[in-house]
Amino acid sequence: MTQRLRMLLVQMLLVAERINVGGQAVLEGVMMRAPRSMAIAVRRPGGDIAVKREEVPPLSERYPVVKLPVLRGAVALFTSLAMGLKALNFSANEAIAEEEGEKEEISSWALGGTMAVALGFGILLFFVLPLYLTKLLVPVIGSSNIVFNLVDGVIRVVVFLLYIVSISRMSDIERVFQYHGAEHKTIYAFEAGDELTAATVQKYSRLHPRCGTSFLLIVMLVSIVIFSLIPKLWPFWMKAGARVVLLPVIAGVSYEFLKWSAKNDQNPLVKLIIAPGLALQRLTTREPDDSQVEVAIRSMTEALEVNDGYRDDRLVV
C-alpha cells in the first residue's frame, strides 16, 4: 500500500471518529496534535522539511481524575505549554542556521529559561499591571468592588490588544502568523474530510473558533468574574498573588467555554459570542503561501499516522 493511500485511509477513519486536532505555529513550521500523538514539521533553510513525531499518551489513561470538567482545562494548559516548549526547541534548532549554513543548536535549558521569563513577563503585564493601574484610579472610579473589577478587566483587555497589535508589526512574527494561518486552514480541511493538498487547503478560512488566540481572549473575560471573588480589603500584594494562584481555575473555566462553543458554533448566539475571538485572529494569523501550507499538511499527516485512529476531543487549535 502506498504512503499516499495509507494516509487517505487514516484520514477517512479519523474524520469518521470525529476527533479534534489542534496545533501551534512555530519558527518556520507547525506543530500538530492528535489526541494521542504530536508531530512537528519545520522548513529548513535549504528548503527540505524536517519532521519530529511521537506518541503522546493522554494523562487520563494514568490519572482518570484529569477528565473532570475545569480540571481537564488546567491540565491541558500546562500540557500544551510543555509541548509548545518542545516544539519551539525543535523548530529553533532546525530553522535557525548560521551564516556558514550549519545549524545553531539551542539547548532546552536556554529555551526553557527564555520561556520562563516570558511567562513571568506575561503575568506581570496582563494581571499585575492592570491591578496596579486600577488601584491608582480608585479616587476616580470610587470604592465599588464591581466597578473596580470591571475597570481592571477593561484595562487588561486593552493591554492585551495593544500587545497583539505591537508584535504583529514585527517581520519575524509575521511569518509565524502565516504558519498560524496555514495551521488553521489545514485543520479546517481535515475537519471537512477534504483531501489535504495545498490547493484544497488554501480554500479554507484562516480563522478557527478553537484557536488559542480566542482562548486567551476568553481568559481575559473570565478573569473579570473570578477576580471579583477576591476580597476587596486584601492588600495589593495578596490580590496580585491570588491572581497568579487562580490562573489554573481561570484556564479550566475558559477551556470548558471554548470546548462548548466549538461544538455549538452554528448557533446564532454562539456565533455572536465567539465573533470577537475570530476578529482577533485577523491580527494573529496571515494568509500563508503554498510552501507554508505544505509544511502544515506534512505535520498533520504525520500526527494522524502516529495517532492511528485513537479518538478523543480535548484539543485546542
Short mmCIF file of C-alpha atoms in Angstrom, two decimals:
data_model
loop_
_atom_site.label_atom_id
_atom_site.label_comp_id
_atom_site.label_asym_id
_atom_site.label_seq_id
_atom_site.Cartn_x
_atom_site.Cartn_y
_atom_site.Cartn_z
CA MET A 1 0.00 0.00 0.00
CA THR A 2 1.45 3.39 -0.97
CA GLN A 3 2.13 6.12 1.59
CA ARG A 4 -0.47 8.41 -0.02
CA LEU A 5 -3.21 5.77 0.01
CA ARG A 6 -2.43 4.80 3.59
CA MET A 7 -2.69 8.42 4.73
CA LEU A 8 -6.01 8.88 2.92
CA LEU A 9 -7.40 5.80 4.69
CA VAL A 10 -6.16 7.07 8.05
CA GLN A 11 -7.72 10.47 7.39
CA MET A 12 -11.09 8.94 6.47
CA LEU A 13 -11.08 6.83 9.63
CA LEU A 14 -10.27 9.76 11.90
CA VAL A 15 -12.88 12.02 10.33
CA ALA A 16 -15.47 9.29 10.84
CA GLU A 17 -14.46 9.12 14.51
CA ARG A 18 -14.78 12.94 14.75
CA ILE A 19 -11.55 13.52 16.62
CA ASN A 20 -10.24 17.02 17.20
CA VAL A 21 -6.80 18.00 16.01
CA GLY A 22 -5.05 21.03 17.47
CA GLY A 23 -1.86 22.80 16.61
CA GLN A 24 0.61 25.59 17.10
CA ALA A 25 2.70 27.69 14.77
CA VAL A 26 6.44 27.58 15.48
CA LEU A 27 9.54 29.03 13.83
CA GLU A 28 9.22 28.22 10.13
CA GLY A 29 6.81 25.41 10.85
CA VAL A 30 3.77 23.91 12.53
CA MET A 31 3.20 21.51 15.39
CA MET A 32 0.04 19.39 15.11
CA ARG A 33 -1.52 17.35 17.88
CA ALA A 34 -3.95 14.49 17.51
CA PRO A 35 -5.38 13.04 20.74
CA ARG A 36 -2.56 10.53 21.09
CA SER A 37 0.27 11.98 19.04
CA MET A 38 2.30 15.04 18.18
CA ALA A 39 4.23 15.95 15.03
CA ILE A 40 6.39 18.97 14.25
CA ALA A 41 7.28 19.92 10.67
CA VAL A 42 9.80 22.69 10.01
CA ARG A 43 11.06 24.16 6.75
CA ARG A 44 14.86 24.12 6.85
CA PRO A 45 16.93 26.91 5.23
CA GLY A 46 17.77 24.56 2.36
CA GLY A 47 14.08 24.03 1.56
CA ASP A 48 13.56 20.48 2.82
CA ILE A 49 11.14 19.70 5.67
CA ALA A 50 12.41 18.33 8.97
CA VAL A 51 9.91 16.25 10.94
CA LYS A 52 9.74 15.07 14.52
CA ARG A 53 6.82 12.92 15.61
CA GLU A 54 5.99 10.91 18.70
CA GLU A 55 3.17 9.20 20.53
CA VAL A 56 1.77 11.20 23.43
CA PRO A 57 -0.49 9.03 25.62
CA PRO A 58 -3.19 11.10 27.37
CA LEU A 59 -2.65 11.69 31.09
CA SER A 60 -6.22 10.46 31.62
CA GLU A 61 -5.02 6.91 30.95
CA ARG A 62 -2.93 7.02 34.12
CA TYR A 63 -4.94 9.60 36.05
CA PRO A 64 -8.69 9.39 35.25
CA VAL A 65 -9.34 12.32 37.59
CA VAL A 66 -7.97 14.74 34.97
CA LYS A 67 -11.11 14.11 32.90
CA LEU A 68 -13.14 16.15 35.37
CA PRO A 69 -14.52 19.44 33.99
CA VAL A 70 -12.40 22.55 34.72
CA LEU A 71 -9.54 20.38 35.99
CA ARG A 72 -9.01 19.00 32.48
CA GLY A 73 -8.70 22.54 31.17
CA ALA A 74 -6.00 23.45 33.68
CA VAL A 75 -4.13 20.22 32.87
CA ALA A 76 -4.49 20.91 29.13
CA LEU A 77 -2.97 24.36 29.64
CA PHE A 78 0.20 23.08 31.31
CA THR A 79 0.44 20.13 28.91
CA SER A 80 0.20 22.50 25.96
CA LEU A 81 2.90 24.73 27.44
CA ALA A 82 5.24 21.74 27.82
CA MET A 83 4.59 20.51 24.28
CA GLY A 84 4.88 24.02 22.91
CA LEU A 85 8.29 24.37 24.52
CA LYS A 86 9.41 21.09 22.94
CA ALA A 87 8.09 22.18 19.55
CA LEU A 88 9.80 25.58 19.76
CA ASN A 89 13.07 23.95 20.75
CA PHE A 90 12.96 21.62 17.74
CA SER A 91 11.91 24.35 15.31
CA ALA A 92 14.57 26.77 16.55
CA ASN A 93 17.32 24.21 16.06
CA GLU A 94 16.07 23.28 12.58
CA ALA A 95 15.07 26.67 11.22
CA ILE A 96 17.86 28.91 12.55
CA ALA A 97 21.15 28.48 10.71
CA GLU A 98 24.50 30.24 10.98
CA GLU A 99 25.90 32.12 8.01
CA GLU A 100 28.10 29.12 7.21
CA GLY A 101 24.95 27.02 6.85
CA GLU A 102 25.41 24.92 10.00
CA LYS A 103 22.61 24.54 12.49
CA GLU A 104 22.88 26.63 15.62
CA GLU A 105 21.92 24.30 18.45
CA ILE A 106 19.83 25.87 21.21
CA SER A 107 19.73 23.93 24.46
CA SER A 108 16.45 23.02 26.15
CA TRP A 109 17.66 24.82 29.27
CA ALA A 110 18.27 28.06 27.36
CA LEU A 111 14.88 27.93 25.66
CA GLY A 112 13.19 26.87 28.90
CA GLY A 113 14.71 29.84 30.71
CA THR A 114 13.54 32.16 27.96
CA MET A 115 10.01 30.75 28.18
CA ALA A 116 10.01 31.10 31.98
CA VAL A 117 10.99 34.76 31.67
CA ALA A 118 8.32 35.27 29.00
CA LEU A 119 5.67 33.63 31.20
CA GLY A 120 6.65 35.79 34.16
CA PHE A 121 6.55 38.89 31.96
CA GLY A 122 3.09 37.91 30.73
CA ILE A 123 1.76 37.55 34.27
CA LEU A 124 3.17 40.96 35.24
CA LEU A 125 1.89 42.64 32.07
CA PHE A 126 -1.60 41.17 31.87
CA PHE A 127 -2.52 40.56 35.51
CA VAL A 128 -0.37 42.61 37.90
CA LEU A 129 -0.04 45.84 35.86
CA PRO A 130 -3.83 46.24 35.27
CA LEU A 131 -4.41 45.69 39.01
CA TYR A 132 -1.86 48.39 39.87
CA LEU A 133 -3.28 50.88 37.35
CA THR A 134 -6.82 50.26 38.59
CA LYS A 135 -5.65 50.80 42.17
CA LEU A 136 -4.31 54.20 41.13
CA LEU A 137 -7.72 55.04 39.65
CA VAL A 138 -9.67 54.33 42.86
CA PRO A 139 -10.03 58.09 43.68
CA VAL A 140 -11.74 58.48 40.29
CA ILE A 141 -13.80 55.27 39.99
CA GLY A 142 -14.82 55.01 43.64
CA SER A 143 -14.73 52.08 46.06
CA SER A 144 -17.31 49.81 44.42
CA ASN A 145 -15.90 46.29 44.05
CA ILE A 146 -17.95 45.72 40.86
CA VAL A 147 -16.69 48.90 39.21
CA PHE A 148 -13.12 48.14 40.33
CA ASN A 149 -13.14 44.71 38.67
CA LEU A 150 -14.82 45.99 35.51
CA VAL A 151 -12.22 48.73 35.09
CA ASP A 152 -9.45 46.27 35.87
CA GLY A 153 -10.84 43.90 33.25
CA VAL A 154 -11.14 46.61 30.60
CA ILE A 155 -7.54 47.68 31.21
CA ARG A 156 -6.40 44.05 30.98
CA VAL A 157 -8.14 43.54 27.62
CA VAL A 158 -6.77 46.85 26.28
CA VAL A 159 -3.21 45.92 27.32
CA PHE A 160 -3.66 42.51 25.66
CA LEU A 161 -4.91 44.05 22.40
CA LEU A 162 -2.11 46.63 22.34
CA TYR A 163 0.41 43.84 22.86
CA ILE A 164 -1.02 41.79 19.96
CA VAL A 165 -1.06 44.82 17.66
CA SER A 166 2.53 45.75 18.53
CA ILE A 167 4.04 42.30 17.96
CA SER A 168 2.04 41.78 14.77
CA ARG A 169 4.14 44.52 13.16
CA MET A 170 7.39 42.57 13.65
CA SER A 171 8.67 40.84 10.48
CA ASP A 172 9.69 37.61 12.26
CA ILE A 173 6.30 37.35 13.94
CA GLU A 174 4.66 37.96 10.55
CA ARG A 175 5.98 34.62 9.27
CA VAL A 176 4.87 32.82 12.44
CA PHE A 177 1.40 34.27 11.89
CA GLN A 178 1.45 32.95 8.31
CA TYR A 179 2.18 29.46 9.62
CA HIS A 180 -0.62 30.04 12.15
CA GLY A 181 -2.96 30.66 9.22
CA ALA A 182 -1.66 27.53 7.47
CA GLU A 183 -2.35 25.50 10.61
CA HIS A 184 -5.96 26.69 10.78
CA LYS A 185 -6.63 26.11 7.08
CA THR A 186 -5.24 22.58 7.27
CA ILE A 187 -7.34 21.73 10.32
CA TYR A 188 -10.45 23.08 8.59
CA ALA A 189 -9.75 20.89 5.54
CA PHE A 190 -9.25 17.85 7.75
CA GLU A 191 -12.48 18.51 9.67
CA ALA A 192 -14.34 18.81 6.37
CA GLY A 193 -12.93 15.46 5.22
CA ASP A 194 -11.29 17.13 2.23
CA GLU A 195 -8.09 15.99 0.57
CA LEU A 196 -5.01 17.52 2.18
CA THR A 197 -3.34 19.25 -0.74
CA ALA A 198 -2.09 22.84 -0.87
CA ALA A 199 -4.68 23.84 -3.48
CA THR A 200 -7.56 22.37 -1.45
CA VAL A 201 -6.39 23.64 1.94
CA GLN A 202 -5.93 27.21 0.65
CA LYS A 203 -9.70 27.43 0.01
CA TYR A 204 -10.45 27.36 3.73
CA SER A 205 -10.57 30.21 6.23
CA ARG A 206 -7.57 31.08 8.37
CA LEU A 207 -9.93 31.90 11.28
CA HIS A 208 -10.91 28.98 13.54
CA PRO A 209 -13.24 29.03 16.61
CA ARG A 210 -10.96 26.70 18.63
CA CYS A 211 -7.92 28.94 18.29
CA GLY A 212 -5.59 29.63 21.19
CA THR A 213 -5.95 33.35 20.45
CA SER A 214 -9.68 33.11 21.13
CA PHE A 215 -8.84 31.12 24.26
CA LEU A 216 -6.63 33.95 25.56
CA LEU A 217 -9.38 36.50 24.98
CA ILE A 218 -11.84 34.26 26.85
CA VAL A 219 -9.30 34.02 29.69
CA MET A 220 -9.26 37.81 29.90
CA LEU A 221 -13.05 37.97 30.16
CA VAL A 222 -13.47 35.03 32.57
CA SER A 223 -10.83 36.54 34.85
CA ILE A 224 -13.05 39.58 35.38
CA VAL A 225 -15.67 37.36 37.02
CA ILE A 226 -13.29 35.15 39.02
CA PHE A 227 -11.12 38.02 40.26
CA SER A 228 -14.25 39.68 41.63
CA LEU A 229 -14.28 36.90 44.26
CA ILE A 230 -11.01 38.16 45.76
CA PRO A 231 -11.81 40.11 48.98
CA LYS A 232 -11.80 43.82 48.38
CA LEU A 233 -9.93 44.67 51.60
CA TRP A 234 -6.90 42.49 50.85
CA PRO A 235 -3.64 44.41 50.37
CA PHE A 236 -2.20 44.79 46.87
CA TRP A 237 0.41 42.04 47.20
CA MET A 238 -2.21 39.50 48.36
CA LYS A 239 -4.53 40.39 45.48
CA ALA A 240 -1.68 40.04 42.99
CA GLY A 241 -0.65 36.69 44.46
CA ALA A 242 -4.24 35.42 44.42
CA ARG A 243 -4.46 36.22 40.71
CA VAL A 244 -1.47 34.02 39.96
CA VAL A 245 -2.89 31.19 42.10
CA LEU A 246 -6.26 31.44 40.38
CA LEU A 247 -4.82 31.18 36.85
CA PRO A 248 -5.38 27.38 36.62
CA VAL A 249 -9.04 27.88 37.62
CA ILE A 250 -9.47 30.60 35.02
CA ALA A 251 -7.82 28.42 32.39
CA GLY A 252 -10.09 25.50 33.30
CA VAL A 253 -13.30 27.53 33.08
CA SER A 254 -12.17 29.19 29.83
CA TYR A 255 -11.34 25.79 28.34
CA GLU A 256 -14.83 24.47 29.11
CA PHE A 257 -16.40 27.51 27.46
CA LEU A 258 -14.20 27.19 24.37
CA LYS A 259 -14.97 23.48 24.13
CA TRP A 260 -18.71 24.14 24.40
CA SER A 261 -18.68 26.99 21.86
CA ALA A 262 -16.73 24.88 19.33
CA LYS A 263 -19.42 22.18 19.50
CA ASN A 264 -22.21 24.73 19.05
CA ASP A 265 -20.58 27.18 16.64
CA GLN A 266 -23.60 27.10 14.29
CA ASN A 267 -25.90 28.51 16.97
CA PRO A 268 -26.62 32.22 16.25
CA LEU A 269 -25.99 33.22 19.88
CA VAL A 270 -22.72 31.28 19.99
CA LYS A 271 -21.64 32.88 16.72
CA LEU A 272 -22.19 36.28 18.32
CA ILE A 273 -20.20 35.28 21.43
CA ILE A 274 -17.20 33.91 19.52
CA ALA A 275 -17.13 36.77 16.99
CA PRO A 276 -14.60 38.87 19.00
CA GLY A 277 -12.19 35.91 19.15
CA LEU A 278 -12.45 35.36 15.40
CA ALA A 279 -11.93 39.08 14.81
CA LEU A 280 -8.80 38.99 16.98
CA GLN A 281 -7.41 36.18 14.82
CA ARG A 282 -7.24 38.64 11.94
CA LEU A 283 -4.27 40.07 13.85
CA THR A 284 -2.64 36.76 14.84
CA THR A 285 -2.98 34.95 11.50
CA ARG A 286 -1.91 35.83 7.96
CA GLU A 287 -2.64 34.24 4.61
CA PRO A 288 0.07 31.60 4.06
CA ASP A 289 1.77 30.69 0.80
CA ASP A 290 1.65 27.16 -0.62
CA SER A 291 5.04 26.20 0.80
CA GLN A 292 3.86 27.05 4.31
CA VAL A 293 0.64 25.11 3.80
CA GLU A 294 2.71 22.13 2.67
CA VAL A 295 4.56 22.20 6.00
CA ALA A 296 1.26 22.27 7.92
CA ILE A 297 -0.08 19.37 5.84
CA ARG A 298 3.07 17.35 6.49
CA SER A 299 2.73 17.95 10.23
CA MET A 300 -0.93 16.95 10.13
CA THR A 301 -0.42 13.73 8.17
CA GLU A 302 2.49 12.64 10.37
CA ALA A 303 0.45 13.26 13.53
CA LEU A 304 -2.56 11.36 12.16
CA GLU A 305 -0.44 8.39 11.16
CA VAL A 306 1.04 8.10 14.67
CA ASN A 307 -2.39 8.65 16.23
CA ASP A 308 -3.73 5.60 14.32
CA GLY A 309 -7.45 6.03 14.88
CA TYR A 310 -7.45 6.91 18.57
CA ARG A 311 -10.43 9.05 19.47
CA ASP A 312 -10.68 11.97 21.90
CA ASP A 313 -11.83 15.60 21.83
CA ARG A 314 -9.65 17.53 24.22
CA LEU A 315 -7.54 19.65 21.91
CA VAL A 316 -7.39 23.35 21.24
CA VAL A 317 -6.21 24.66 17.87
#
